[in-house]
mmCIF file with all atom_site columns, C-alpha atoms in Angstrom:
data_model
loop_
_atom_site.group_PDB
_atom_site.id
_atom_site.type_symbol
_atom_site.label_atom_id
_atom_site.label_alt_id
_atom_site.label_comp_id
_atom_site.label_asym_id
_atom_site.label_entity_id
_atom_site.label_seq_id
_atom_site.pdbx_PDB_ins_code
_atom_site.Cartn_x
_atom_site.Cartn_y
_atom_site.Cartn_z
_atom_site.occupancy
_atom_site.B_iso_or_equiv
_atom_site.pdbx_formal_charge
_atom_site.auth_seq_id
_atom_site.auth_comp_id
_atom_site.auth_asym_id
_atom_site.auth_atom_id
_atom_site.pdbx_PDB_model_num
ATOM 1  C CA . UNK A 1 1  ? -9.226  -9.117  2.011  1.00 54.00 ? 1  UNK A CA 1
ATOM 2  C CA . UNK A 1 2  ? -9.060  -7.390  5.701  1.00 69.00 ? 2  UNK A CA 1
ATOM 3  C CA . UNK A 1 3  ? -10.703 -4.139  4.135  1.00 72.00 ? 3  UNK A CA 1
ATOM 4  C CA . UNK A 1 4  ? -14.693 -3.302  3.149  1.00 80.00 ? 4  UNK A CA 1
ATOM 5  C CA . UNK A 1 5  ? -13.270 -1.444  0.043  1.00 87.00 ? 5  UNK A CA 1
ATOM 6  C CA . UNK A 1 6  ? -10.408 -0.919  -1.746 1.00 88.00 ? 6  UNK A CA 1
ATOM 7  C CA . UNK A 1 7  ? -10.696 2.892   -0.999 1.00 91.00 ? 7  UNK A CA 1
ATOM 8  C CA . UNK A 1 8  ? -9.892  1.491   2.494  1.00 91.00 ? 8  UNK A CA 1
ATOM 9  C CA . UNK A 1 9  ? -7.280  0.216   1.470  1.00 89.00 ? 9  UNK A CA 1
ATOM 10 C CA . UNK A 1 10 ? -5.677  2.979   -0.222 1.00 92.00 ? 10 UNK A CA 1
ATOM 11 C CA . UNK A 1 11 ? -6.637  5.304   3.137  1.00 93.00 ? 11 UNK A CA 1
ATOM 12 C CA . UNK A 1 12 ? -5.150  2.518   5.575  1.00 93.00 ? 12 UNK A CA 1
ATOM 13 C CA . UNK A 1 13 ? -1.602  2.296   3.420  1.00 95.00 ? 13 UNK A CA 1
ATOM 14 C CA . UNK A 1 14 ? -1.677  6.799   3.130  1.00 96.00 ? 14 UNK A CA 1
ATOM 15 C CA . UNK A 1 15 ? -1.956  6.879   7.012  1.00 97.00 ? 15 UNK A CA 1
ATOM 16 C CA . UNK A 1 16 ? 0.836   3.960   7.137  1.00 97.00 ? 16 UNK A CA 1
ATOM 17 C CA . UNK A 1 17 ? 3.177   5.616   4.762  1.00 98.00 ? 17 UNK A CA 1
ATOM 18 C CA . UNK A 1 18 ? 3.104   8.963   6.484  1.00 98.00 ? 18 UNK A CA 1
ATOM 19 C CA . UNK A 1 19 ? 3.683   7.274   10.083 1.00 98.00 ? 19 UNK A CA 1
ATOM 20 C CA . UNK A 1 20 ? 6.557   5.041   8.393  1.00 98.00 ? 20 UNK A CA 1
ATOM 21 C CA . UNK A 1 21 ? 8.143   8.316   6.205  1.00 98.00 ? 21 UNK A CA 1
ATOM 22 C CA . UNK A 1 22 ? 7.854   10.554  10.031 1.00 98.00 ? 22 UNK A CA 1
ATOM 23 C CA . UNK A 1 23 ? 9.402   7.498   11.489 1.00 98.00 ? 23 UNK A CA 1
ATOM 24 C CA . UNK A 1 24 ? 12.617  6.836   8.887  1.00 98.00 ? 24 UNK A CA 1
ATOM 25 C CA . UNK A 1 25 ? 12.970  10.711  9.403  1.00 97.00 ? 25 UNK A CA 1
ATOM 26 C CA . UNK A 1 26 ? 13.404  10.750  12.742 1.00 96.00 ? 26 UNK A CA 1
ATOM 27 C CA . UNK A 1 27 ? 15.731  7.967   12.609 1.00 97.00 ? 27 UNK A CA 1
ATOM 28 C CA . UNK A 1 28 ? 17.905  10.463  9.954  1.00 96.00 ? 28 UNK A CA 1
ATOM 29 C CA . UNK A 1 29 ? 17.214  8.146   6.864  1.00 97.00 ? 29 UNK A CA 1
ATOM 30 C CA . UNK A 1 30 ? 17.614  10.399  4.412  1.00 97.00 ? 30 UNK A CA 1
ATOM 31 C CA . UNK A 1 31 ? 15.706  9.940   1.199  1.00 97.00 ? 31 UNK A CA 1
ATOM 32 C CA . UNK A 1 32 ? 17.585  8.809   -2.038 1.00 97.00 ? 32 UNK A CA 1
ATOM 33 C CA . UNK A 1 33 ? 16.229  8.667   -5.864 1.00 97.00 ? 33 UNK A CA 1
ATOM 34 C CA . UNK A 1 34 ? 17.221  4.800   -5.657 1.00 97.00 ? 34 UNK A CA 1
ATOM 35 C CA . UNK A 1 35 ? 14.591  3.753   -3.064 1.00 97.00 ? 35 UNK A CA 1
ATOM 36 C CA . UNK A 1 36 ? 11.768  5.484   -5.007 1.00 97.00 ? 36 UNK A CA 1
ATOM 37 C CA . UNK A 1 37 ? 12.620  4.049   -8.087 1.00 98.00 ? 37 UNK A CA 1
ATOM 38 C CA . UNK A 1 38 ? 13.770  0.842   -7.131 1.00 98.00 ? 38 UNK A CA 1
ATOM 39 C CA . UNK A 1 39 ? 12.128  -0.325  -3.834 1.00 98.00 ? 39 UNK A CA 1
ATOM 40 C CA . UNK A 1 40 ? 8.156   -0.256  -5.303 1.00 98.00 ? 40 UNK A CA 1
ATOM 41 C CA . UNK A 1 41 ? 9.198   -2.445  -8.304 1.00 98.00 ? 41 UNK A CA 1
ATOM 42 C CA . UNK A 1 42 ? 11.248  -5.087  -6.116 1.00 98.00 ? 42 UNK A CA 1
ATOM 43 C CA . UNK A 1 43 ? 8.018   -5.027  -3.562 1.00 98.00 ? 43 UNK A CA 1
ATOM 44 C CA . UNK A 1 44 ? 6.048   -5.567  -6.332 1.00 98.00 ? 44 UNK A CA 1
ATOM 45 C CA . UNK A 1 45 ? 8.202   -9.052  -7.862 1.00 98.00 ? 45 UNK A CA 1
ATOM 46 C CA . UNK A 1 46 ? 8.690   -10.045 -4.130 1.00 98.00 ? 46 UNK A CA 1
ATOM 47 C CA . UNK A 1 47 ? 4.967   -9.687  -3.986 1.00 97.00 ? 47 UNK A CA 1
ATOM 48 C CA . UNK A 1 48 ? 3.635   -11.090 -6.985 1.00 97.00 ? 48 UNK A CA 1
ATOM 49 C CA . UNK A 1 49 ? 6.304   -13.761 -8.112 1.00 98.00 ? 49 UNK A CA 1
ATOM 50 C CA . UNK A 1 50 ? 8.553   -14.525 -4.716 1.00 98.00 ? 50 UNK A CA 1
ATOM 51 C CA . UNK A 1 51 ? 5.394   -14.875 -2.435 1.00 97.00 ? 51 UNK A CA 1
ATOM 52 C CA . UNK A 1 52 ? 3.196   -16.390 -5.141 1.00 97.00 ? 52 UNK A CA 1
ATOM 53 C CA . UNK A 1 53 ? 0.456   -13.730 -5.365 1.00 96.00 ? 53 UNK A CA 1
ATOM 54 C CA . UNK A 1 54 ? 0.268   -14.348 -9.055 1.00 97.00 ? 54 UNK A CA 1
ATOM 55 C CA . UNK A 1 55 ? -1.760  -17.476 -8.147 1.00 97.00 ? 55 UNK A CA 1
ATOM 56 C CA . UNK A 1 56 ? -4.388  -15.846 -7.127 1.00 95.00 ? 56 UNK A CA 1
ATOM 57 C CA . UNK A 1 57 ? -5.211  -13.868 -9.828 1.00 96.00 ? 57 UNK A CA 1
ATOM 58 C CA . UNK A 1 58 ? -6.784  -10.778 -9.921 1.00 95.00 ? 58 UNK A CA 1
ATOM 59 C CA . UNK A 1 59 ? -6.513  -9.918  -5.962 1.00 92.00 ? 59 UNK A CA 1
ATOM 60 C CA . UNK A 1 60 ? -2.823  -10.958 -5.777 1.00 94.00 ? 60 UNK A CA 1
ATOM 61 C CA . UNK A 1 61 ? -2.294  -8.568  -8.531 1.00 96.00 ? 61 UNK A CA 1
ATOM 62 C CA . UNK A 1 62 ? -3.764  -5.602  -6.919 1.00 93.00 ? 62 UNK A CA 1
ATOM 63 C CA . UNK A 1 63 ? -2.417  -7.019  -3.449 1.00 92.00 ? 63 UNK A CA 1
ATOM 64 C CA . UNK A 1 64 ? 1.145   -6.351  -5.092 1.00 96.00 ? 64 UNK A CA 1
ATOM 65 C CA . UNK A 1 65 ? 0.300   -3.359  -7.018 1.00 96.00 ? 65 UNK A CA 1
ATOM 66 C CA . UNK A 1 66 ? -1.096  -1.947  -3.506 1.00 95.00 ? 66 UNK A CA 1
ATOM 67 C CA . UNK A 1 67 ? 2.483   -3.018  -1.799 1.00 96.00 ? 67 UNK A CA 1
ATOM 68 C CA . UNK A 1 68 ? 4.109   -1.386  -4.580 1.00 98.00 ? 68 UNK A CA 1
ATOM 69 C CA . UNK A 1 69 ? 2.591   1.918   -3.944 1.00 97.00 ? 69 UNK A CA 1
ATOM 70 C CA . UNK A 1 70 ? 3.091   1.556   -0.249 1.00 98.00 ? 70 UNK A CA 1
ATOM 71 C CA . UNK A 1 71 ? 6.173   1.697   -0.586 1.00 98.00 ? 71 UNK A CA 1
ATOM 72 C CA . UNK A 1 72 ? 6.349   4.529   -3.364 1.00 98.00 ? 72 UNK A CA 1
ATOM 73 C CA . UNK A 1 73 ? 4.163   6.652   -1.435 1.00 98.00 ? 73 UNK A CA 1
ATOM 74 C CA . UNK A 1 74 ? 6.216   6.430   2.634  1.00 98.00 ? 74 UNK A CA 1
ATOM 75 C CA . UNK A 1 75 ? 9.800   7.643   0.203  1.00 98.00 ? 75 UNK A CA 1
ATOM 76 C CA . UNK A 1 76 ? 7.717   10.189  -1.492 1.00 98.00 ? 76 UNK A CA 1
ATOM 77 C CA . UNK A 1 77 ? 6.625   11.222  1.938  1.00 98.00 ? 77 UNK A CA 1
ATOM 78 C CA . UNK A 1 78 ? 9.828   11.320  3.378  1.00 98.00 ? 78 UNK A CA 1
ATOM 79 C CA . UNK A 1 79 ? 11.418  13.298  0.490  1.00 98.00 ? 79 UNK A CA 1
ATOM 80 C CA . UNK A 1 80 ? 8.747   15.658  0.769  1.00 97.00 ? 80 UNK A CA 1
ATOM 81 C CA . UNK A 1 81 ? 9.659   16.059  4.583  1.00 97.00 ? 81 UNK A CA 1
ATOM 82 C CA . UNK A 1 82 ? 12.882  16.664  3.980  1.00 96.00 ? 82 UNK A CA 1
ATOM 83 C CA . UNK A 1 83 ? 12.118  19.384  1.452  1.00 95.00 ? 83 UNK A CA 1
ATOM 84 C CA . UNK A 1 84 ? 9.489   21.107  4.105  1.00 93.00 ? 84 UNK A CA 1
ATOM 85 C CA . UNK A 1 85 ? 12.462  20.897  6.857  1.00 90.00 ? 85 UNK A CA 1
ATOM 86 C CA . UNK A 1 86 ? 14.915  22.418  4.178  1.00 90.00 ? 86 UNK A CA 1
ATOM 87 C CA . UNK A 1 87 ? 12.330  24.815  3.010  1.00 89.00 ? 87 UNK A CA 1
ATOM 88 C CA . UNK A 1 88 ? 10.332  26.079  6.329  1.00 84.00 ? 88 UNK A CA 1
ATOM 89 C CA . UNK A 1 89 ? 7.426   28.839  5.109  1.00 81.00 ? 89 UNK A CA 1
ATOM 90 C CA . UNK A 1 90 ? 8.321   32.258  5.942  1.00 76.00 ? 90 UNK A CA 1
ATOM 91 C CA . UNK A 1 91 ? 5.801   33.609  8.686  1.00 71.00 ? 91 UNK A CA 1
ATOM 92 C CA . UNK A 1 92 ? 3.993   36.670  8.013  1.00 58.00 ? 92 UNK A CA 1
#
């Protein structure tokens, strides 16, 4: 583990996903239902199965689970960019 906690963890891969979502943005990927619903689970099996994590248990479990949501969280990020560009707030 390169982390104290797993709450670091979770704050190092929120940071990551936002830079990563900003980033595919700006290069005009544009989000589609088919990466959110298929990209976490197929980071997950590459993960857990393909790389072997499953041998080590618990921590390769939650190593791939973490991945997993990773990658849910930077396409959730960039959909909800999109929606904010599409949507701006009205100023008062």
């Amino acid at each position: 583990w390169n982390y104290r906690h797993l709450s670091d963890h979770i704050q190092t891969l929120d940071r990551f996903s936002a830079r990563m979502a900003r980033s595919l943005a700006d290069a005009g990927v544009r989000f589609r239902v088919w990466d959110i619903v298929m990209r976490p689970p197929a980071r997950f099996f590459k993960s857990y199965f393909l790389r072997l994590g499953f041998l080590k248990g618990l921590p390769g479990f939650i190593v791939s689970i973490a991945g997993a949501y990773y990658v849910f969280m930077k396409y959730a990020k960039l959909w909800e960019l999109e929606q904010a560009r599409a949507n701006p707030p009205a100023h008062q």
